[in-house]
Amino acid sequence: MGGSSIDDDWELASPSGGPRTLVLVGCTGNGKSATGNSILQKKAFVSDANSAGVTRTCEMQRTVLYDGQILNVIDTPGLFDFSAETEFIGKEIVKCINMAKDGIHAVLVVLSVRTRFSKEEAAAVNSLRTLFGNKITDYMIIVFTGGDELEFNEKTLEDYLGRDCPEPLRELLNQCENRAVLFNNRTTDRTKKDEQVQELISLVNLVVAKSGGKPYTDELFVEMKKGARMLHNQTEVSKQENEEKLIKRLTEMVELKVRETTARLEQQLAEEKAARLIAQKMAQTAQMKSSDEILKLRESLERAERELRDQAGKAKCVIL
């Protein structure tokens, strides 16, 4: 499943009644692979509590739901951590597009309730829009992992997203029209497992209905599909050569977008850092000014007290 070659069955999937493709994205350590296993209800993806991340390459697994609906679940490495090489990210995104066949029915943005939503994560989600266009937001569902921790503290997802919800996360939820679900990937309760998957599938069905049954595609999907058709009737030798050229061309397209996105992200973070430094300097200046004013006020009070004591002493001498 993890191979990079272009498959020949691009025409087999039916956008309306065929398999639905879900892609897991998010920063390393948020529990993408464990969430994939919960959706599939089997240990298909390697999952471990490892800060460095376990998933090394895009991988697709398939399951059939009780109603006969086929789900393709694609797990991805931390493509949006921006710690990986641009070439690696490019190749993995192209591989993901190849696996997605006729498009993506839902993008599952995996976040963890164990860690506070950071500006870096917000920037990573923004990079998703930069790479695939603003339209991708219509297909996004937020999956919060760490449901066991909230349950232990007798809290709900609504409690977690209450008054202390960071503004960037609130903005992301608004963009996704509050499509969010809480997953407990550690539960052994079969009913709980079924309920959270059904809640997610309901949101996927909502996305599918809103999009008129049309999965997300962009120019990369079009190029991939066009290339697959051209390769279909070629000999094995020429097919391999042209396939390599197609992969290279698509990877270069993605790499260019990734570089542009990374540069924009770095500029944004640099501007935010500069703004923070200016704010800190202004705060320090205000504090120093305040300290000076307090010192002057204290000196004025001490001087006034001395003058009062001197006047009282003089008055006593006059009386005597």
PDB file of C-alpha atoms in Angstrom:
ATOM      1  CA  MET A   1       0.000   0.000   0.000  1.00  0.00           C
ATOM      2  CA  GLY A   2       2.838   2.365   0.724  1.00  0.00           C
ATOM      3  CA  GLY A   3       4.328   2.144  -2.776  1.00  0.00           C
ATOM      4  CA  SER A   4       4.818   5.205  -4.931  1.00  0.00           C
ATOM      5  CA  SER A   5       3.911   3.729  -8.324  1.00  0.00           C
ATOM      6  CA  ILE A   6       0.839   5.002 -10.109  1.00  0.00           C
ATOM      7  CA  ASP A   7      -2.033   2.525 -10.021  1.00  0.00           C
ATOM      8  CA  ASP A   8      -4.009   1.622 -13.132  1.00  0.00           C
ATOM      9  CA  ASP A   9      -7.512   1.600 -11.584  1.00  0.00           C
ATOM     10  CA  TRP A  10      -8.202   5.334 -11.484  1.00  0.00           C
ATOM     11  CA  GLU A  11     -11.498   4.772 -13.324  1.00  0.00           C
ATOM     12  CA  LEU A  12     -12.846   2.094 -10.953  1.00  0.00           C
ATOM     13  CA  ALA A  13     -13.971   4.349  -8.115  1.00  0.00           C
ATOM     14  CA  SER A  14     -17.413   5.917  -8.360  1.00  0.00           C
ATOM     15  CA  PRO A  15     -17.579   9.418  -6.833  1.00  0.00           C
ATOM     16  CA  SER A  16     -21.223   8.970  -5.774  1.00  0.00           C
ATOM     17  CA  GLY A  17     -21.621   5.427  -4.427  1.00  0.00           C
ATOM     18  CA  GLY A  18     -18.089   4.067  -4.318  1.00  0.00           C
ATOM     19  CA  PRO A  19     -15.468   4.086  -1.560  1.00  0.00           C
ATOM     20  CA  ARG A  20     -15.054   7.231   0.495  1.00  0.00           C
ATOM     21  CA  THR A  21     -11.538   8.423   1.099  1.00  0.00           C
ATOM     22  CA  LEU A  22     -10.511  10.042   4.384  1.00  0.00           C
ATOM     23  CA  VAL A  23      -7.051  11.585   4.852  1.00  0.00           C
ATOM     24  CA  LEU A  24      -5.537  12.032   8.319  1.00  0.00           C
ATOM     25  CA  VAL A  25      -3.339  15.127   8.702  1.00  0.00           C
ATOM     26  CA  GLY A  26      -1.835  16.907  11.679  1.00  0.00           C
ATOM     27  CA  CYS A  27       1.353  17.496  13.596  1.00  0.00           C
ATOM     28  CA  THR A  28       3.492  14.634  14.871  1.00  0.00           C
ATOM     29  CA  GLY A  29       2.329  13.153  18.175  1.00  0.00           C
ATOM     30  CA  ASN A  30      -1.348  14.126  17.938  1.00  0.00           C
ATOM     31  CA  GLY A  31      -2.466  10.527  17.376  1.00  0.00           C
ATOM     32  CA  LYS A  32      -3.198  10.258  13.638  1.00  0.00           C
ATOM     33  CA  SER A  33      -2.327   6.559  13.367  1.00  0.00           C
ATOM     34  CA  ALA A  34      -4.246   5.641  16.537  1.00  0.00           C
ATOM     35  CA  THR A  35      -7.264   7.541  15.200  1.00  0.00           C
ATOM     36  CA  GLY A  36      -6.965   5.675  11.898  1.00  0.00           C
ATOM     37  CA  ASN A  37      -7.006   2.387  13.807  1.00  0.00           C
ATOM     38  CA  SER A  38     -10.098   3.494  15.743  1.00  0.00           C
ATOM     39  CA  ILE A  39     -11.912   4.309  12.491  1.00  0.00           C
ATOM     40  CA  LEU A  40     -10.873   1.003  10.918  1.00  0.00           C
ATOM     41  CA  GLN A  41     -11.584  -0.759  14.243  1.00  0.00           C
ATOM     42  CA  LYS A  42      -8.432  -2.813  13.859  1.00  0.00           C
ATOM     43  CA  LYS A  43      -4.701  -2.278  14.377  1.00  0.00           C
ATOM     44  CA  ALA A  44      -3.811  -1.498  10.773  1.00  0.00           C
ATOM     45  CA  PHE A  45      -1.406   1.426  11.251  1.00  0.00           C
ATOM     46  CA  VAL A  46       1.649   1.286  13.507  1.00  0.00           C
ATOM     47  CA  SER A  47       0.905   3.505  16.487  1.00  0.00           C
ATOM     48  CA  ASP A  48       3.149   4.296  19.456  1.00  0.00           C
ATOM     49  CA  ALA A  49       3.675   7.045  22.033  1.00  0.00           C
ATOM     50  CA  ASN A  50       6.711   8.443  20.270  1.00  0.00           C
ATOM     51  CA  SER A  51       7.439  12.167  20.111  1.00  0.00           C
ATOM     52  CA  ALA A  52       9.447  11.646  16.918  1.00  0.00           C
ATOM     53  CA  GLY A  53       6.456  10.101  15.163  1.00  0.00           C
ATOM     54  CA  VAL A  54       6.036   6.539  13.890  1.00  0.00           C
ATOM     55  CA  THR A  55       4.486   7.024  10.440  1.00  0.00           C
ATOM     56  CA  ARG A  56       7.319   7.381   7.928  1.00  0.00           C
ATOM     57  CA  THR A  57       5.352   7.371   4.692  1.00  0.00           C
ATOM     58  CA  CYS A  58       1.765   7.679   3.452  1.00  0.00           C
ATOM     59  CA  GLU A  59      -0.181   4.459   3.870  1.00  0.00           C
ATOM     60  CA  MET A  60      -3.750   3.497   2.995  1.00  0.00           C
ATOM     61  CA  GLN A  61      -5.953   0.901   4.687  1.00  0.00           C
ATOM     62  CA  ARG A  62      -9.530  -0.055   3.867  1.00  0.00           C
ATOM     63  CA  THR A  63     -12.541  -1.147   5.890  1.00  0.00           C
ATOM     64  CA  VAL A  64     -16.189  -1.969   5.199  1.00  0.00           C
ATOM     65  CA  LEU A  65     -18.778  -0.499   7.568  1.00  0.00           C
ATOM     66  CA  TYR A  66     -21.816  -2.427   8.790  1.00  0.00           C
ATOM     67  CA  ASP A  67     -23.978  -0.798   6.076  1.00  0.00           C
ATOM     68  CA  GLY A  68     -21.584  -1.884   3.323  1.00  0.00           C
ATOM     69  CA  GLN A  69     -19.960   1.543   2.898  1.00  0.00           C
ATOM     70  CA  ILE A  70     -16.268   1.204   1.995  1.00  0.00           C
ATOM     71  CA  LEU A  71     -13.827   3.575   3.679  1.00  0.00           C
ATOM     72  CA  ASN A  72     -10.296   4.241   2.484  1.00  0.00           C
ATOM     73  CA  VAL A  73      -8.264   5.748   5.327  1.00  0.00           C
ATOM     74  CA  ILE A  74      -4.928   7.362   4.442  1.00  0.00           C
ATOM     75  CA  ASP A  75      -2.440   7.975   7.247  1.00  0.00           C
ATOM     76  CA  THR A  76       0.279  10.545   6.600  1.00  0.00           C
ATOM     77  CA  PRO A  77       3.579  11.409   8.285  1.00  0.00           C
ATOM     78  CA  GLY A  78       3.827  14.843   9.939  1.00  0.00           C
ATOM     79  CA  LEU A  79       3.737  16.641   6.595  1.00  0.00           C
ATOM     80  CA  PHE A  80       2.819  19.938   8.186  1.00  0.00           C
ATOM     81  CA  ASP A  81       5.480  20.044  10.903  1.00  0.00           C
ATOM     82  CA  PHE A  82       7.817  21.700   8.368  1.00  0.00           C
ATOM     83  CA  SER A  83      10.706  19.866  10.008  1.00  0.00           C
ATOM     84  CA  ALA A  84      10.993  17.501   7.029  1.00  0.00           C
ATOM     85  CA  GLU A  85      12.814  18.186   3.793  1.00  0.00           C
ATOM     86  CA  THR A  86      10.798  19.873   1.050  1.00  0.00           C
ATOM     87  CA  GLU A  87      11.535  17.012  -1.363  1.00  0.00           C
ATOM     88  CA  PHE A  88      10.174  14.460   1.144  1.00  0.00           C
ATOM     89  CA  ILE A  89       6.985  16.465   1.707  1.00  0.00           C
ATOM     90  CA  GLY A  90       6.514  16.834  -2.058  1.00  0.00           C
ATOM     91  CA  LYS A  91       6.868  13.118  -2.727  1.00  0.00           C
ATOM     92  CA  GLU A  92       4.536  12.164   0.136  1.00  0.00           C
ATOM     93  CA  ILE A  93       1.808  14.560  -0.971  1.00  0.00           C
ATOM     94  CA  VAL A  94       2.012  13.189  -4.521  1.00  0.00           C
ATOM     95  CA  LYS A  95       1.842   9.656  -3.075  1.00  0.00           C
ATOM     96  CA  CYS A  96      -1.202  10.632  -1.020  1.00  0.00           C
ATOM     97  CA  ILE A  97      -2.912  12.060  -4.129  1.00  0.00           C
ATOM     98  CA  ASN A  98      -2.160   8.857  -6.032  1.00  0.00           C
ATOM     99  CA  MET A  99      -3.743   6.809  -3.225  1.00  0.00           C
ATOM    100  CA  ALA A 100      -6.766   9.115  -3.055  1.00  0.00           C
ATOM    101  CA  LYS A 101      -7.713   8.169  -6.617  1.00  0.00           C
ATOM    102  CA  ASP A 102     -10.738  10.272  -7.594  1.00  0.00           C
ATOM    103  CA  GLY A 103     -10.398  12.742  -4.747  1.00  0.00           C
ATOM    104  CA  ILE A 104     -10.715  13.221  -1.010  1.00  0.00           C
ATOM    105  CA  HIS A 105     -14.126  13.041   0.654  1.00  0.00           C
ATOM    106  CA  ALA A 106     -12.947  14.404   4.016  1.00  0.00           C
ATOM    107  CA  VAL A 107      -9.731  15.734   5.525  1.00  0.00           C
ATOM    108  CA  LEU A 108      -9.462  14.796   9.199  1.00  0.00           C
ATOM    109  CA  VAL A 109      -7.334  17.387  11.011  1.00  0.00           C
ATOM    110  CA  VAL A 110      -6.135  15.573  14.129  1.00  0.00           C
ATOM    111  CA  LEU A 111      -5.504  17.697  17.239  1.00  0.00           C
ATOM    112  CA  SER A 112      -4.877  16.617  20.819  1.00  0.00           C
ATOM    113  CA  VAL A 113      -6.635  17.903  23.940  1.00  0.00           C
ATOM    114  CA  ARG A 114      -3.445  17.019  25.849  1.00  0.00           C
ATOM    115  CA  THR A 115      -1.588  19.956  24.308  1.00  0.00           C
ATOM    116  CA  ARG A 116      -2.690  23.558  23.877  1.00  0.00           C
ATOM    117  CA  PHE A 117      -3.437  24.590  20.294  1.00  0.00           C
ATOM    118  CA  SER A 118      -0.353  26.552  19.269  1.00  0.00           C
ATOM    119  CA  LYS A 119       0.289  29.232  16.661  1.00  0.00           C
ATOM    120  CA  GLU A 120       2.522  26.699  14.910  1.00  0.00           C
ATOM    121  CA  GLU A 121      -0.436  24.297  14.566  1.00  0.00           C
ATOM    122  CA  ALA A 122      -2.624  27.127  13.302  1.00  0.00           C
ATOM    123  CA  ALA A 123       0.066  27.954  10.737  1.00  0.00           C
ATOM    124  CA  ALA A 124       0.238  24.273   9.744  1.00  0.00           C
ATOM    125  CA  VAL A 125      -3.505  24.205   9.064  1.00  0.00           C
ATOM    126  CA  ASN A 126      -3.167  27.433   7.081  1.00  0.00           C
ATOM    127  CA  SER A 127      -0.456  25.741   5.028  1.00  0.00           C
ATOM    128  CA  LEU A 128      -3.005  23.086   4.106  1.00  0.00           C
ATOM    129  CA  ARG A 129      -5.146  25.809   2.547  1.00  0.00           C
ATOM    130  CA  THR A 130      -2.107  27.285   0.811  1.00  0.00           C
ATOM    131  CA  LEU A 131      -1.193  23.919  -0.717  1.00  0.00           C
ATOM    132  CA  PHE A 132      -4.689  22.852  -1.732  1.00  0.00           C
ATOM    133  CA  GLY A 133      -6.695  26.094  -1.881  1.00  0.00           C
ATOM    134  CA  ASN A 134      -9.343  27.568   0.424  1.00  0.00           C
ATOM    135  CA  LYS A 135     -11.890  25.069  -0.907  1.00  0.00           C
ATOM    136  CA  ILE A 136     -10.216  22.350   1.170  1.00  0.00           C
ATOM    137  CA  THR A 137     -11.784  23.918   4.290  1.00  0.00           C
ATOM    138  CA  ASP A 138     -15.205  22.668   3.109  1.00  0.00           C
ATOM    139  CA  TYR A 139     -13.885  19.113   3.479  1.00  0.00           C
ATOM    140  CA  MET A 140     -12.166  19.500   6.860  1.00  0.00           C
ATOM    141  CA  ILE A 141     -13.325  17.818  10.080  1.00  0.00           C
ATOM    142  CA  ILE A 142     -11.494  18.390  13.380  1.00  0.00           C
ATOM    143  CA  VAL A 143     -10.798  15.194  15.331  1.00  0.00           C
ATOM    144  CA  PHE A 144      -9.693  15.793  18.922  1.00  0.00           C
ATOM    145  CA  THR A 145      -7.784  12.893  20.478  1.00  0.00           C
ATOM    146  CA  GLY A 146      -7.263  12.336  24.216  1.00  0.00           C
ATOM    147  CA  GLY A 147     -10.912  11.718  25.032  1.00  0.00           C
ATOM    148  CA  ASP A 148      -9.821   9.453  27.904  1.00  0.00           C
ATOM    149  CA  GLU A 149      -8.199  12.421  29.653  1.00  0.00           C
ATOM    150  CA  LEU A 150     -11.341  14.548  29.402  1.00  0.00           C
ATOM    151  CA  GLU A 151     -13.450  11.626  30.630  1.00  0.00           C
ATOM    152  CA  PHE A 152     -11.095  11.142  33.598  1.00  0.00           C
ATOM    153  CA  ASN A 153     -11.582  14.821  34.504  1.00  0.00           C
ATOM    154  CA  GLU A 154     -15.341  14.499  33.913  1.00  0.00           C
ATOM    155  CA  LYS A 155     -15.251  17.054  31.094  1.00  0.00           C
ATOM    156  CA  THR A 156     -16.874  17.099  27.676  1.00  0.00           C
ATOM    157  CA  LEU A 157     -15.523  18.468  24.383  1.00  0.00           C
ATOM    158  CA  GLU A 158     -17.844  21.445  24.874  1.00  0.00           C
ATOM    159  CA  ASP A 159     -16.198  22.100  28.257  1.00  0.00           C
ATOM    160  CA  TYR A 160     -12.757  21.915  26.652  1.00  0.00           C
ATOM    161  CA  LEU A 161     -13.802  24.343  23.909  1.00  0.00           C
ATOM    162  CA  GLY A 162     -15.411  26.706  26.410  1.00  0.00           C
ATOM    163  CA  ARG A 163     -14.333  30.158  27.491  1.00  0.00           C
ATOM    164  CA  ASP A 164     -10.601  29.356  27.428  1.00  0.00           C
ATOM    165  CA  CYS A 165     -10.606  28.196  23.786  1.00  0.00           C
ATOM    166  CA  PRO A 166      -7.664  29.937  22.001  1.00  0.00           C
ATOM    167  CA  GLU A 167      -8.790  32.393  19.343  1.00  0.00           C
ATOM    168  CA  PRO A 168      -6.899  30.621  16.462  1.00  0.00           C
ATOM    169  CA  LEU A 169      -8.665  27.346  17.348  1.00  0.00           C
ATOM    170  CA  ARG A 170     -12.046  29.079  17.601  1.00  0.00           C
ATOM    171  CA  GLU A 171     -11.405  30.604  14.173  1.00  0.00           C
ATOM    172  CA  LEU A 172     -10.500  27.182  12.727  1.00  0.00           C
ATOM    173  CA  LEU A 173     -13.691  25.646  14.131  1.00  0.00           C
ATOM    174  CA  ASN A 174     -15.739  28.476  12.614  1.00  0.00           C
ATOM    175  CA  GLN A 175     -14.127  27.867   9.227  1.00  0.00           C
ATOM    176  CA  CYS A 176     -15.062  24.170   9.525  1.00  0.00           C
ATOM    177  CA  GLU A 177     -18.606  25.113  10.609  1.00  0.00           C
ATOM    178  CA  ASN A 178     -17.878  23.460  13.990  1.00  0.00           C
ATOM    179  CA  ARG A 179     -17.451  19.990  12.502  1.00  0.00           C
ATOM    180  CA  ALA A 180     -15.597  18.398  15.417  1.00  0.00           C
ATOM    181  CA  VAL A 181     -15.573  15.045  17.170  1.00  0.00           C
ATOM    182  CA  LEU A 182     -13.796  13.694  20.253  1.00  0.00           C
ATOM    183  CA  PHE A 183     -11.979  10.341  20.039  1.00  0.00           C
ATOM    184  CA  ASN A 184     -10.845   8.102  22.873  1.00  0.00           C
ATOM    185  CA  ASN A 185      -8.334   5.867  21.111  1.00  0.00           C
ATOM    186  CA  ARG A 186      -7.583   3.953  24.323  1.00  0.00           C
ATOM    187  CA  THR A 187     -11.073   2.809  25.211  1.00  0.00           C
ATOM    188  CA  THR A 188     -11.903  -0.893  25.215  1.00  0.00           C
ATOM    189  CA  ASP A 189     -15.633  -0.219  25.427  1.00  0.00           C
ATOM    190  CA  ARG A 190     -17.133  -1.542  22.170  1.00  0.00           C
ATOM    191  CA  THR A 191     -20.187   0.721  22.445  1.00  0.00           C
ATOM    192  CA  LYS A 192     -17.975   3.790  22.919  1.00  0.00           C
ATOM    193  CA  LYS A 193     -15.813   2.763  19.944  1.00  0.00           C
ATOM    194  CA  ASP A 194     -18.869   2.386  17.697  1.00  0.00           C
ATOM    195  CA  GLU A 195     -20.434   5.660  18.875  1.00  0.00           C
ATOM    196  CA  GLN A 196     -17.390   7.816  18.126  1.00  0.00           C
ATOM    197  CA  VAL A 197     -16.915   6.261  14.678  1.00  0.00           C
ATOM    198  CA  GLN A 198     -20.608   6.763  13.880  1.00  0.00           C
ATOM    199  CA  GLU A 199     -20.378  10.387  15.002  1.00  0.00           C
ATOM    200  CA  LEU A 200     -17.432  10.882  12.650  1.00  0.00           C
ATOM    201  CA  ILE A 201     -19.224   9.136   9.756  1.00  0.00           C
ATOM    202  CA  SER A 202     -22.213  11.438  10.304  1.00  0.00           C
ATOM    203  CA  LEU A 203     -19.903  14.435   9.849  1.00  0.00           C
ATOM    204  CA  VAL A 204     -18.348  12.830   6.749  1.00  0.00           C
ATOM    205  CA  ASN A 205     -21.855  12.313   5.314  1.00  0.00           C
ATOM    206  CA  LEU A 206     -22.575  15.975   6.069  1.00  0.00           C
ATOM    207  CA  VAL A 207     -19.467  17.036   4.128  1.00  0.00           C
ATOM    208  CA  VAL A 208     -20.377  14.726   1.228  1.00  0.00           C
ATOM    209  CA  ALA A 209     -23.943  16.088   1.121  1.00  0.00           C
ATOM    210  CA  LYS A 210     -22.751  19.693   1.256  1.00  0.00           C
ATOM    211  CA  SER A 211     -20.308  19.097  -1.616  1.00  0.00           C
ATOM    212  CA  GLY A 212     -23.009  17.450  -3.731  1.00  0.00           C
ATOM    213  CA  GLY A 213     -21.200  14.122  -3.510  1.00  0.00           C
ATOM    214  CA  LYS A 214     -18.156  15.547  -5.279  1.00  0.00           C
ATOM    215  CA  PRO A 215     -14.829  14.764  -3.559  1.00  0.00           C
ATOM    216  CA  TYR A 216     -12.118  17.381  -3.337  1.00  0.00           C
ATOM    217  CA  THR A 217      -9.717  17.577  -6.295  1.00  0.00           C
ATOM    218  CA  ASP A 218      -7.362  20.222  -7.666  1.00  0.00           C
ATOM    219  CA  GLU A 219      -4.868  20.612 -10.511  1.00  0.00           C
ATOM    220  CA  LEU A 220      -2.565  17.979  -8.971  1.00  0.00           C
ATOM    221  CA  PHE A 221      -5.332  15.366  -9.100  1.00  0.00           C
ATOM    222  CA  VAL A 222      -6.120  16.369 -12.685  1.00  0.00           C
ATOM    223  CA  GLU A 223      -2.455  16.056 -13.708  1.00  0.00           C
ATOM    224  CA  MET A 224      -2.142  12.688 -11.950  1.00  0.00           C
ATOM    225  CA  LYS A 225      -5.270  11.337 -13.599  1.00  0.00           C
ATOM    226  CA  LYS A 226      -4.218  12.622 -17.016  1.00  0.00           C
ATOM    227  CA  GLY A 227      -0.811  10.998 -16.585  1.00  0.00           C
ATOM    228  CA  ALA A 228      -2.362   7.687 -15.468  1.00  0.00           C
ATOM    229  CA  ARG A 229      -4.505   7.575 -18.604  1.00  0.00           C
ATOM    230  CA  MET A 230      -1.497   8.261 -20.831  1.00  0.00           C
ATOM    231  CA  LEU A 231       0.493   5.487 -19.147  1.00  0.00           C
ATOM    232  CA  HIS A 232      -2.280   2.906 -19.327  1.00  0.00           C
ATOM    233  CA  ASN A 233      -1.583   1.521 -22.797  1.00  0.00           C
ATOM    234  CA  GLN A 234       2.195   1.938 -22.865  1.00  0.00           C
ATOM    235  CA  THR A 235       4.764  -0.842 -22.739  1.00  0.00           C
ATOM    236  CA  GLU A 236       6.307  -1.673 -19.373  1.00  0.00           C
ATOM    237  CA  VAL A 237       9.667  -0.024 -20.231  1.00  0.00           C
ATOM    238  CA  SER A 238       8.247   3.242 -21.543  1.00  0.00           C
ATOM    239  CA  LYS A 239       5.570   3.183 -18.843  1.00  0.00           C
ATOM    240  CA  GLN A 240       8.174   3.101 -16.080  1.00  0.00           C
ATOM    241  CA  GLU A 241      10.210   5.900 -17.662  1.00  0.00           C
ATOM    242  CA  ASN A 242       7.197   8.163 -18.200  1.00  0.00           C
ATOM    243  CA  GLU A 243       5.825   7.344 -14.774  1.00  0.00           C
ATOM    244  CA  GLU A 244       9.064   8.553 -13.212  1.00  0.00           C
ATOM    245  CA  LYS A 245       8.841  11.766 -15.263  1.00  0.00           C
ATOM    246  CA  LEU A 246       5.217  12.293 -14.170  1.00  0.00           C
ATOM    247  CA  ILE A 247       6.064  11.750 -10.495  1.00  0.00           C
ATOM    248  CA  LYS A 248       9.013  14.129 -10.824  1.00  0.00           C
ATOM    249  CA  ARG A 249       6.897  16.852 -12.476  1.00  0.00           C
ATOM    250  CA  LEU A 250       4.122  16.575  -9.880  1.00  0.00           C
ATOM    251  CA  THR A 251       6.631  16.499  -7.027  1.00  0.00           C
ATOM    252  CA  GLU A 252       8.274  19.670  -8.347  1.00  0.00           C
ATOM    253  CA  MET A 253       4.847  21.361  -8.486  1.00  0.00           C
ATOM    254  CA  VAL A 254       4.198  20.429  -4.856  1.00  0.00           C
ATOM    255  CA  GLU A 255       7.726  21.345  -3.739  1.00  0.00           C
ATOM    256  CA  LEU A 256       7.294  24.822  -5.217  1.00  0.00           C
ATOM    257  CA  LYS A 257       4.067  25.260  -3.248  1.00  0.00           C
ATOM    258  CA  VAL A 258       5.712  23.896  -0.092  1.00  0.00           C
ATOM    259  CA  ARG A 259       8.656  26.295  -0.437  1.00  0.00           C
ATOM    260  CA  GLU A 260       6.297  29.223  -0.959  1.00  0.00           C
ATOM    261  CA  THR A 261       4.218  28.113   2.027  1.00  0.00           C
ATOM    262  CA  THR A 262       7.288  27.642   4.232  1.00  0.00           C
ATOM    263  CA  ALA A 263       8.649  31.064   3.259  1.00  0.00           C
ATOM    264  CA  ARG A 264       5.279  32.668   4.014  1.00  0.00           C
ATOM    265  CA  LEU A 265       5.093  30.817   7.343  1.00  0.00           C
ATOM    266  CA  GLU A 266       8.618  31.845   8.312  1.00  0.00           C
ATOM    267  CA  GLN A 267       7.826  35.464   7.421  1.00  0.00           C
ATOM    268  CA  GLN A 268       4.612  35.320   9.447  1.00  0.00           C
ATOM    269  CA  LEU A 269       6.372  33.837  12.482  1.00  0.00           C
ATOM    270  CA  ALA A 270       9.190  36.386  12.134  1.00  0.00           C
ATOM    271  CA  GLU A 271       6.658  39.241  12.011  1.00  0.00           C
ATOM    272  CA  GLU A 272       4.854  37.846  15.054  1.00  0.00           C
ATOM    273  CA  LYS A 273       8.166  37.499  16.898  1.00  0.00           C
ATOM    274  CA  ALA A 274       9.110  41.088  15.999  1.00  0.00           C
ATOM    275  CA  ALA A 275       5.683  42.277  17.164  1.00  0.00           C
ATOM    276  CA  ARG A 276       6.138  40.398  20.462  1.00  0.00           C
ATOM    277  CA  LEU A 277       9.578  41.956  20.961  1.00  0.00           C
ATOM    278  CA  ILE A 278       8.171  45.436  20.302  1.00  0.00           C
ATOM    279  CA  ALA A 279       5.310  44.769  22.730  1.00  0.00           C
ATOM    280  CA  GLN A 280       7.760  43.495  25.359  1.00  0.00           C
ATOM    281  CA  LYS A 281       9.979  46.549  24.882  1.00  0.00           C
ATOM    282  CA  MET A 282       6.984  48.871  25.194  1.00  0.00           C
ATOM    283  CA  ALA A 283       5.874  47.028  28.329  1.00  0.00           C
ATOM    284  CA  GLN A 284       9.391  47.297  29.806  1.00  0.00           C
ATOM    285  CA  THR A 285       9.512  51.014  28.948  1.00  0.00           C
ATOM    286  CA  ALA A 286       6.101  51.540  30.519  1.00  0.00           C
ATOM    287  CA  GLN A 287       7.192  49.597  33.595  1.00  0.00           C
ATOM    288  CA  MET A 288      10.404  51.629  33.903  1.00  0.00           C
ATOM    289  CA  LYS A 289       8.416  54.843  33.466  1.00  0.00           C
ATOM    290  CA  SER A 290       5.937  53.658  36.072  1.00  0.00           C
ATOM    291  CA  SER A 291       8.784  52.730  38.432  1.00  0.00           C
ATOM    292  CA  ASP A 292      10.357  56.170  37.936  1.00  0.00           C
ATOM    293  CA  GLU A 293       7.031  57.861  38.638  1.00  0.00           C
ATOM    294  CA  ILE A 294       6.512  55.750  41.766  1.00  0.00           C
ATOM    295  CA  LEU A 295      10.042  56.610  42.932  1.00  0.00           C
ATOM    296  CA  LYS A 296       9.421  60.336  42.328  1.00  0.00           C
ATOM    297  CA  LEU A 297       6.093  60.116  44.129  1.00  0.00           C
ATOM    298  CA  ARG A 298       7.741  58.350  47.078  1.00  0.00           C
ATOM    299  CA  GLU A 299      10.453  61.012  47.203  1.00  0.00           C
ATOM    300  CA  SER A 300       7.786  63.761  47.098  1.00  0.00           C
ATOM    301  CA  LEU A 301       5.889  62.109  49.951  1.00  0.00           C
ATOM    302  CA  GLU A 302       9.065  61.749  52.041  1.00  0.00           C
ATOM    303  CA  ARG A 303       9.940  65.400  51.323  1.00  0.00           C
ATOM    304  CA  ALA A 304       6.445  66.496  52.322  1.00  0.00           C
ATOM    305  CA  GLU A 305       6.677  64.467  55.532  1.00  0.00           C
ATOM    306  CA  ARG A 306      10.006  66.071  56.360  1.00  0.00           C
ATOM    307  CA  GLU A 307       8.586  69.536  55.723  1.00  0.00           C
ATOM    308  CA  LEU A 308       5.597  68.753  57.944  1.00  0.00           C
ATOM    309  CA  ARG A 309       7.895  67.550  60.723  1.00  0.00           C
ATOM    310  CA  ASP A 310      10.056  70.683  60.378  1.00  0.00           C
ATOM    311  CA  GLN A 311       6.980  72.930  60.505  1.00  0.00           C
ATOM    312  CA  ALA A 312       5.639  71.070  63.531  1.00  0.00           C
ATOM    313  CA  GLY A 313       9.002  71.493  65.278  1.00  0.00           C
ATOM    314  CA  LYS A 314       9.042  75.229  64.579  1.00  0.00           C
ATOM    315  CA  ALA A 315       5.486  75.641  65.772  1.00  0.00           C
ATOM    316  CA  LYS A 316       6.404  73.893  69.039  1.00  0.00           C
ATOM    317  CA  CYS A 317       9.334  76.252  69.556  1.00  0.00           C
ATOM    318  CA  VAL A 318       7.074  79.313  69.035  1.00  0.00           C
ATOM    319  CA  ILE A 319       4.546  78.007  71.580  1.00  0.00           C
ATOM    320  CA  LEU A 320       7.280  77.391  74.105  1.00  0.00           C
TER     321      LEU A 320
END
